[in-house]
Amino acid sequence: MVDPVIRAGDVRGAVSAAVSAQPVTDIHTHLFGPEFGELLLWGVDELLTYHYLIAETLRASDVGYDAYWAMSQREQADLVWKTLFIENSPISEACRGVVTALQAYGFDLTTRDLDSYRDALRDVRVEDHIDRVFELANVESVIMTNDPFDPVEQPAWAADRAGDPRFLPALRIDPLLNAYSETGRPTLTALGYAADAELSATGLAEIRRFLDDWVTRMQPQYMAVSLPPDFAYPEDSERGTIIRECVLPVSRERNVPFAVMIGVKRAVNPRLRMAGDGVAKADMSSLERLLEQHPDNKILATLLSRENQHELCVIGRKFPNLLVFGCWWFMNNPSIIDEITRQRIELLGLSVIPQHSDARILDQLVYKWPHSRAVIADVLADKYADLSASGWAIRQSELERDIAALLGGNFRRFLAR
Ligand code: HDL
Ligand code: ZN
């Protein structure tokens, strides 16, 4: 079969079409398969009470923290809609996302009748809605955030999970690493692991046994932790010791990569609850030392501060055992996705995972991916146009190969290495 060379004038169109057509593996979300019941959030009121929109609503309305939290979810969603969509144009990225999703469902946005949108989804079966959302977003699979320290989620893992294969597990260990004394150790003790305060050899062996058992039970794609800006490694702390003595050995032995998500300042405004987290620039030398001291460990990394993104690309050049991923959280806005995707392609070529959605509500896939694909396609169109102008023949099959790698293949190859 002829493998056409794309004419210079057609490169942009070919790139846009290829990015749009490529099903994506979404490597970090807070979604749950339907077998997790109420843990899977979906629908109009969940979309509108997404914590990003709570923060924006409390800026724009006269409603105080306590009055907001005293409302029902429906009342909260009504306030968000009135404040951000009716009294103001929904121009922020989180607001525009809701508009994109409602439009994609075919709702009449000229009515702005929130109840009609609610009614349209009321009788939908969740399994059917999942099919529709995955098709609209062109998503082939999502990786969940599964927390064995969460008393609500923990029981779901007691039985064998014959779940929807499109929802893949990830073992999230923040309480073990960031709150060992307060949460990690008490939970392990309750689960029958003799973790101790001194982190003795026996105690560390028990933490390894806990991780090993949960890797067996959950079959996670990776183990993940979010880390503060002052994350230090190596460090003679509970976190530094457990990472070195427990997480990295189990990660290597079980071939389950360790994902570090660095730069979050938890609860800078506790009154906003989940919406109250902030960001700060991290010291990247800790990531360098983690990678340099453990060359046989596979590390996934995403950084929350815009100021860390260029350093992250340079570190990616130094360490093949690092896979850079996503435009995380406060990075997930078109202006920043554009900037850091250009840096990544220029410095790391195709050896990155440009985006994940971080979706918390199923319907968010319907906007987060179209919004990101548009920006990523724009960047790639420029880069392939530059390559073509430099004299390289851009072949259709090679373009499609490259984009398949960016939107899922790189991740699967990293896991299989
Ligand atoms: O720690 C994380 O995984 C973050 O993504 C937080 O869940 C955050 O609240 C979020 O949803 N960001 O998009
Ligand atoms: Zn997340």
Short mmCIF file of C-alpha atoms in Angstrom, two decimals, residues 108-416:
data_model
loop_
_atom_site.label_atom_id
_atom_site.label_comp_id
_atom_site.label_asym_id
_atom_site.label_seq_id
_atom_site.Cartn_x
_atom_site.Cartn_y
_atom_site.Cartn_z
CA ASP A 108 -29.85 23.48 23.59
CA LEU A 109 -27.51 26.01 25.16
CA THR A 110 -29.63 28.92 24.01
CA THR A 111 -32.19 28.09 26.72
CA ARG A 112 -29.57 28.01 29.48
CA ASP A 113 -32.20 25.90 31.26
CA LEU A 114 -30.15 23.91 33.78
CA ASP A 115 -33.08 21.72 34.81
CA SER A 116 -33.59 20.60 31.20
CA TYR A 117 -29.95 19.45 31.09
CA ARG A 118 -30.40 17.63 34.39
CA ASP A 119 -33.58 15.96 33.13
CA ALA A 120 -31.89 14.82 29.91
CA LEU A 121 -29.39 12.73 31.89
CA ARG A 122 -31.70 11.64 34.70
CA ASP A 123 -32.73 8.24 33.33
CA VAL A 124 -29.46 7.34 31.63
CA ARG A 125 -27.86 4.04 32.73
CA VAL A 126 -24.30 4.64 33.93
CA GLU A 127 -22.93 1.86 31.72
CA ASP A 128 -24.50 3.49 28.65
CA HIS A 129 -23.23 6.89 29.73
CA ILE A 130 -19.71 5.53 30.07
CA ASP A 131 -19.87 4.17 26.51
CA ARG A 132 -21.13 7.52 25.20
CA VAL A 133 -18.52 9.57 27.09
CA PHE A 134 -15.61 7.34 26.02
CA GLU A 135 -16.80 7.53 22.41
CA LEU A 136 -17.28 11.32 22.44
CA ALA A 137 -13.85 11.83 24.04
CA ASN A 138 -12.17 9.09 21.94
CA VAL A 139 -10.71 7.61 25.10
CA GLU A 140 -9.81 3.92 25.10
CA SER A 141 -8.88 3.56 28.77
CA VAL A 142 -8.43 5.63 31.91
CA ILE A 143 -6.23 5.01 34.92
CA MET A 144 -7.97 5.49 38.23
CA THR A 145 -6.55 6.79 41.52
CA ASN A 146 -7.08 3.94 43.97
CA ASP A 147 -6.43 4.62 47.62
CA PRO A 148 -6.19 1.61 49.99
CA PHE A 149 -6.12 4.12 52.87
CA ASP A 150 -9.59 5.41 51.97
CA PRO A 151 -12.13 3.62 54.20
CA VAL A 152 -14.82 4.19 51.57
CA GLU A 153 -12.85 2.60 48.74
CA GLN A 154 -10.96 -0.06 50.72
CA PRO A 155 -13.88 -2.55 50.98
CA ALA A 156 -14.26 -2.55 47.18
CA TRP A 157 -10.90 -4.32 46.98
CA ALA A 158 -11.83 -7.07 49.43
CA ALA A 159 -13.49 -9.17 46.77
CA ASP A 160 -12.03 -10.02 43.38
CA ARG A 161 -12.75 -7.08 41.11
CA ALA A 162 -14.21 -8.09 37.77
CA GLY A 163 -14.38 -4.50 36.65
CA ASP A 164 -14.87 -2.59 33.42
CA PRO A 165 -11.53 -3.20 31.65
CA ARG A 166 -11.44 0.40 30.44
CA PHE A 167 -10.78 1.53 34.03
CA LEU A 168 -7.27 0.53 35.08
CA PRO A 169 -6.00 0.73 38.68
CA ALA A 170 -3.21 2.87 40.10
CA LEU A 171 -2.05 2.43 43.70
CA ARG A 172 -2.05 5.84 45.42
CA ILE A 173 0.12 5.98 48.57
CA ASP A 174 0.01 9.59 49.80
CA PRO A 175 -0.98 8.66 53.40
CA LEU A 176 1.90 6.17 53.61
CA LEU A 177 4.49 8.70 52.48
CA ASN A 178 3.10 12.07 53.59
CA ALA A 179 1.25 11.11 56.79
CA TYR A 180 2.91 7.90 57.99
CA SER A 181 2.43 8.52 61.71
CA GLU A 182 -1.04 10.07 61.45
CA THR A 183 -2.62 7.79 58.85
CA GLY A 184 -0.22 5.40 57.16
CA ARG A 185 0.94 3.40 60.13
CA PRO A 186 -2.46 3.17 61.89
CA THR A 187 -4.06 1.91 58.66
CA LEU A 188 -1.34 -0.69 58.10
CA THR A 189 -1.67 -1.84 61.69
CA ALA A 190 -5.44 -2.17 61.28
CA LEU A 191 -4.85 -4.20 58.12
CA GLY A 192 -2.52 -6.57 59.99
CA TYR A 193 0.90 -5.21 59.04
CA ALA A 194 3.37 -4.66 61.90
CA ALA A 195 4.53 -1.26 60.72
CA ASP A 196 6.32 0.54 63.54
CA ALA A 197 7.09 4.14 64.45
CA GLU A 198 10.86 3.53 64.40
CA LEU A 199 10.81 2.15 60.85
CA SER A 200 12.92 -0.77 62.06
CA ALA A 201 14.10 -3.43 59.62
CA THR A 202 11.06 -5.50 60.59
CA GLY A 203 8.73 -2.52 60.24
CA LEU A 204 10.12 -1.66 56.82
CA ALA A 205 9.72 -5.30 55.75
CA GLU A 206 6.07 -5.07 56.78
CA ILE A 207 5.57 -1.94 54.68
CA ARG A 208 7.12 -3.76 51.72
CA ARG A 209 4.74 -6.67 52.38
CA PHE A 210 1.78 -4.25 52.39
CA LEU A 211 2.86 -2.76 49.05
CA ASP A 212 3.55 -6.19 47.58
CA ASP A 213 0.15 -7.49 48.69
CA TRP A 214 -1.67 -4.48 47.19
CA VAL A 215 0.26 -4.74 43.94
CA THR A 216 -0.91 -8.36 43.76
CA ARG A 217 -4.50 -7.50 44.71
CA MET A 218 -4.88 -4.33 42.64
CA GLN A 219 -2.54 -5.06 39.68
CA PRO A 220 -1.86 -1.31 39.42
CA GLN A 221 -0.38 0.33 36.33
CA TYR A 222 1.86 2.34 38.68
CA MET A 223 2.21 3.48 42.29
CA ALA A 224 1.69 7.23 42.73
CA VAL A 225 2.17 9.95 45.30
CA SER A 226 1.65 13.71 45.27
CA LEU A 227 4.51 15.56 46.96
CA PRO A 228 4.98 19.06 48.40
CA PRO A 229 7.29 21.64 46.84
CA ASP A 230 9.87 20.97 49.57
CA PHE A 231 10.04 17.25 48.75
CA ALA A 232 13.62 16.21 49.41
CA TYR A 233 15.44 13.07 48.35
CA PRO A 234 17.36 11.40 49.75
CA GLU A 235 16.08 12.47 53.14
CA ASP A 236 16.42 10.93 56.57
CA SER A 237 12.70 11.27 57.19
CA GLU A 238 9.77 8.85 57.31
CA ARG A 239 8.99 9.67 53.67
CA GLY A 240 12.60 9.45 52.48
CA THR A 241 13.16 6.17 54.31
CA ILE A 242 9.95 4.50 53.11
CA ILE A 243 10.57 5.59 49.50
CA ARG A 244 14.16 4.26 49.57
CA GLU A 245 13.60 1.08 51.59
CA CYS A 246 10.07 0.10 50.54
CA VAL A 247 8.52 1.83 47.53
CA LEU A 248 11.49 1.71 45.15
CA PRO A 249 12.41 -1.94 45.89
CA VAL A 250 8.81 -3.15 45.42
CA SER A 251 8.42 -0.92 42.34
CA ARG A 252 11.52 -2.52 40.78
CA GLU A 253 10.79 -6.11 41.81
CA ARG A 254 7.15 -5.98 40.66
CA ASN A 255 7.91 -3.80 37.60
CA VAL A 256 5.35 -1.20 38.71
CA PRO A 257 6.62 2.31 37.97
CA PHE A 258 6.63 4.96 40.72
CA ALA A 259 4.82 8.19 39.74
CA VAL A 260 5.78 11.37 41.57
CA MET A 261 3.53 14.42 41.28
CA ILE A 262 5.48 17.27 42.82
CA GLY A 263 4.63 20.82 43.87
CA VAL A 264 1.27 20.74 45.65
CA LYS A 265 0.75 22.80 48.81
CA ARG A 266 -2.19 21.08 50.50
CA ALA A 267 -4.89 23.18 52.21
CA VAL A 268 -3.48 26.69 51.73
CA ASN A 269 -7.10 27.71 52.32
CA PRO A 270 -8.78 24.91 54.31
CA ARG A 271 -12.15 26.69 54.14
CA LEU A 272 -12.28 25.73 50.45
CA ARG A 273 -11.85 22.04 51.36
CA MET A 274 -10.79 20.09 48.21
CA ALA A 275 -10.55 23.40 46.33
CA GLY A 276 -8.10 24.79 48.88
CA ASP A 277 -4.80 23.37 47.61
CA GLY A 278 -2.08 25.58 46.15
CA VAL A 279 1.20 25.34 44.26
CA ALA A 280 4.85 26.29 44.68
CA LYS A 281 8.09 25.77 42.75
CA ALA A 282 9.92 22.64 43.81
CA ASP A 283 13.64 21.98 44.17
CA MET A 284 14.24 19.71 41.18
CA SER A 285 17.55 18.39 42.48
CA SER A 286 15.55 15.88 44.56
CA LEU A 287 14.07 14.39 41.39
CA GLU A 288 17.55 14.32 39.84
CA ARG A 289 18.94 12.41 42.83
CA LEU A 290 15.98 10.02 42.89
CA LEU A 291 16.64 9.15 39.24
CA GLU A 292 20.44 9.10 39.51
CA GLN A 293 20.53 6.91 42.64
CA HIS A 294 17.96 4.46 41.28
CA PRO A 295 18.73 3.96 37.57
CA ASP A 296 16.86 0.63 37.55
CA ASN A 297 13.63 2.21 38.78
CA LYS A 298 11.07 3.54 36.30
CA ILE A 299 9.83 6.95 37.40
CA LEU A 300 6.86 8.88 36.00
CA ALA A 301 6.85 12.57 36.92
CA THR A 302 4.61 15.58 36.56
CA LEU A 303 5.22 18.97 38.17
CA LEU A 304 2.57 21.40 39.34
CA SER A 305 4.50 24.66 39.00
CA ARG A 306 4.93 26.31 35.58
CA GLU A 307 8.39 27.40 36.74
CA ASN A 308 9.54 23.77 37.05
CA GLN A 309 8.56 22.63 33.56
CA HIS A 310 11.74 23.55 31.66
CA GLU A 311 13.94 21.95 34.35
CA LEU A 312 11.75 18.83 34.12
CA CYS A 313 12.44 18.61 30.38
CA VAL A 314 16.19 18.93 30.94
CA ILE A 315 16.07 16.24 33.64
CA GLY A 316 14.18 14.07 31.15
CA ARG A 317 17.13 14.42 28.79
CA LYS A 318 19.52 13.26 31.51
CA PHE A 319 17.58 10.20 32.70
CA PRO A 320 16.03 7.60 30.35
CA ASN A 321 14.32 6.03 33.39
CA LEU A 322 12.10 9.12 33.66
CA LEU A 323 8.86 9.47 31.72
CA VAL A 324 7.51 13.02 31.85
CA PHE A 325 3.73 13.23 31.81
CA GLY A 326 0.80 15.60 31.69
CA CYS A 327 -0.12 19.22 32.26
CA TRP A 328 -1.27 18.71 35.82
CA TRP A 329 -4.10 20.69 37.49
CA PHE A 330 -3.05 24.38 37.44
CA MET A 331 -1.01 23.55 34.32
CA ASN A 332 -4.08 22.23 32.50
CA ASN A 333 -4.94 25.49 30.68
CA PRO A 334 -4.48 26.14 26.95
CA SER A 335 -1.82 28.84 27.34
CA ILE A 336 0.36 26.60 29.54
CA ILE A 337 -0.36 23.35 27.69
CA ASP A 338 0.85 25.13 24.55
CA GLU A 339 4.01 26.45 26.20
CA ILE A 340 5.12 23.25 27.92
CA THR A 341 4.17 20.94 25.04
CA ARG A 342 6.40 23.01 22.75
CA GLN A 343 9.27 22.77 25.27
CA ARG A 344 8.77 19.04 25.61
CA ILE A 345 8.70 18.31 21.85
CA GLU A 346 11.73 20.54 21.28
CA LEU A 347 13.76 19.01 24.12
CA LEU A 348 12.40 15.45 24.38
CA GLY A 349 10.98 14.76 20.93
CA LEU A 350 8.24 12.17 21.05
CA SER A 351 9.40 10.51 24.32
CA VAL A 352 6.78 12.06 26.59
CA ILE A 353 3.14 11.70 27.60
CA PRO A 354 1.85 15.19 26.73
CA GLN A 355 -1.37 15.06 28.71
CA HIS A 356 -3.65 13.36 31.19
CA SER A 357 -7.10 14.65 32.12
CA ASP A 358 -7.16 14.39 35.93
CA ALA A 359 -10.91 14.03 35.42
CA ARG A 360 -12.92 13.63 38.65
CA ILE A 361 -16.30 13.52 36.95
CA LEU A 362 -16.89 11.13 34.04
CA ASP A 363 -18.39 13.88 31.85
CA GLN A 364 -15.16 15.90 32.13
CA LEU A 365 -13.52 13.54 29.62
CA VAL A 366 -15.90 15.04 27.05
CA TYR A 367 -14.23 18.44 27.42
CA LYS A 368 -10.80 17.88 28.86
CA TRP A 369 -9.67 15.76 25.92
CA PRO A 370 -11.06 17.88 23.05
CA HIS A 371 -9.62 20.99 24.68
CA SER A 372 -6.18 19.38 25.10
CA ARG A 373 -6.17 17.70 21.69
CA ALA A 374 -6.75 21.07 20.02
CA VAL A 375 -3.71 22.63 21.71
CA ILE A 376 -1.47 19.57 21.28
CA ALA A 377 -2.47 19.31 17.61
CA ASP A 378 -1.63 22.98 17.11
CA VAL A 379 1.82 22.52 18.61
CA LEU A 380 2.49 19.33 16.65
CA ALA A 381 1.28 20.95 13.42
CA ASP A 382 3.89 23.68 13.88
CA LYS A 383 6.60 21.15 14.66
CA TYR A 384 5.83 18.86 11.72
CA ALA A 385 5.49 21.89 9.43
CA ASP A 386 8.93 23.04 10.59
CA LEU A 387 10.29 19.53 9.96
CA SER A 388 8.73 19.41 6.52
CA ALA A 389 10.11 22.86 5.69
CA SER A 390 13.55 21.60 6.73
CA GLY A 391 13.30 19.01 3.95
CA TRP A 392 12.06 15.88 5.78
CA ALA A 393 9.29 13.89 4.08
CA ILE A 394 6.40 13.47 6.53
CA ARG A 395 4.78 10.12 5.76
CA GLN A 396 1.16 9.53 6.88
CA SER A 397 1.93 6.18 8.54
CA GLU A 398 4.85 7.70 10.46
CA LEU A 399 2.75 10.66 11.59
CA GLU A 400 0.10 8.27 12.88
CA ARG A 401 2.81 6.12 14.54
CA ASP A 402 4.19 9.17 16.35
CA ILE A 403 0.81 10.36 17.60
CA ALA A 404 -0.19 6.87 18.76
CA ALA A 405 3.01 6.87 20.83
CA LEU A 406 2.25 10.24 22.41
CA LEU A 407 -1.35 9.36 23.29
CA GLY A 408 -0.75 5.94 24.80
CA GLY A 409 2.03 3.93 23.18
CA ASN A 410 4.83 5.60 25.14
CA PHE A 411 3.11 4.70 28.39
CA ARG A 412 2.58 1.05 27.45
CA ARG A 413 6.17 0.77 26.19
CA PHE A 414 7.46 2.27 29.46
CA LEU A 415 5.49 -0.27 31.47
CA ALA A 416 6.76 -3.16 29.32
#
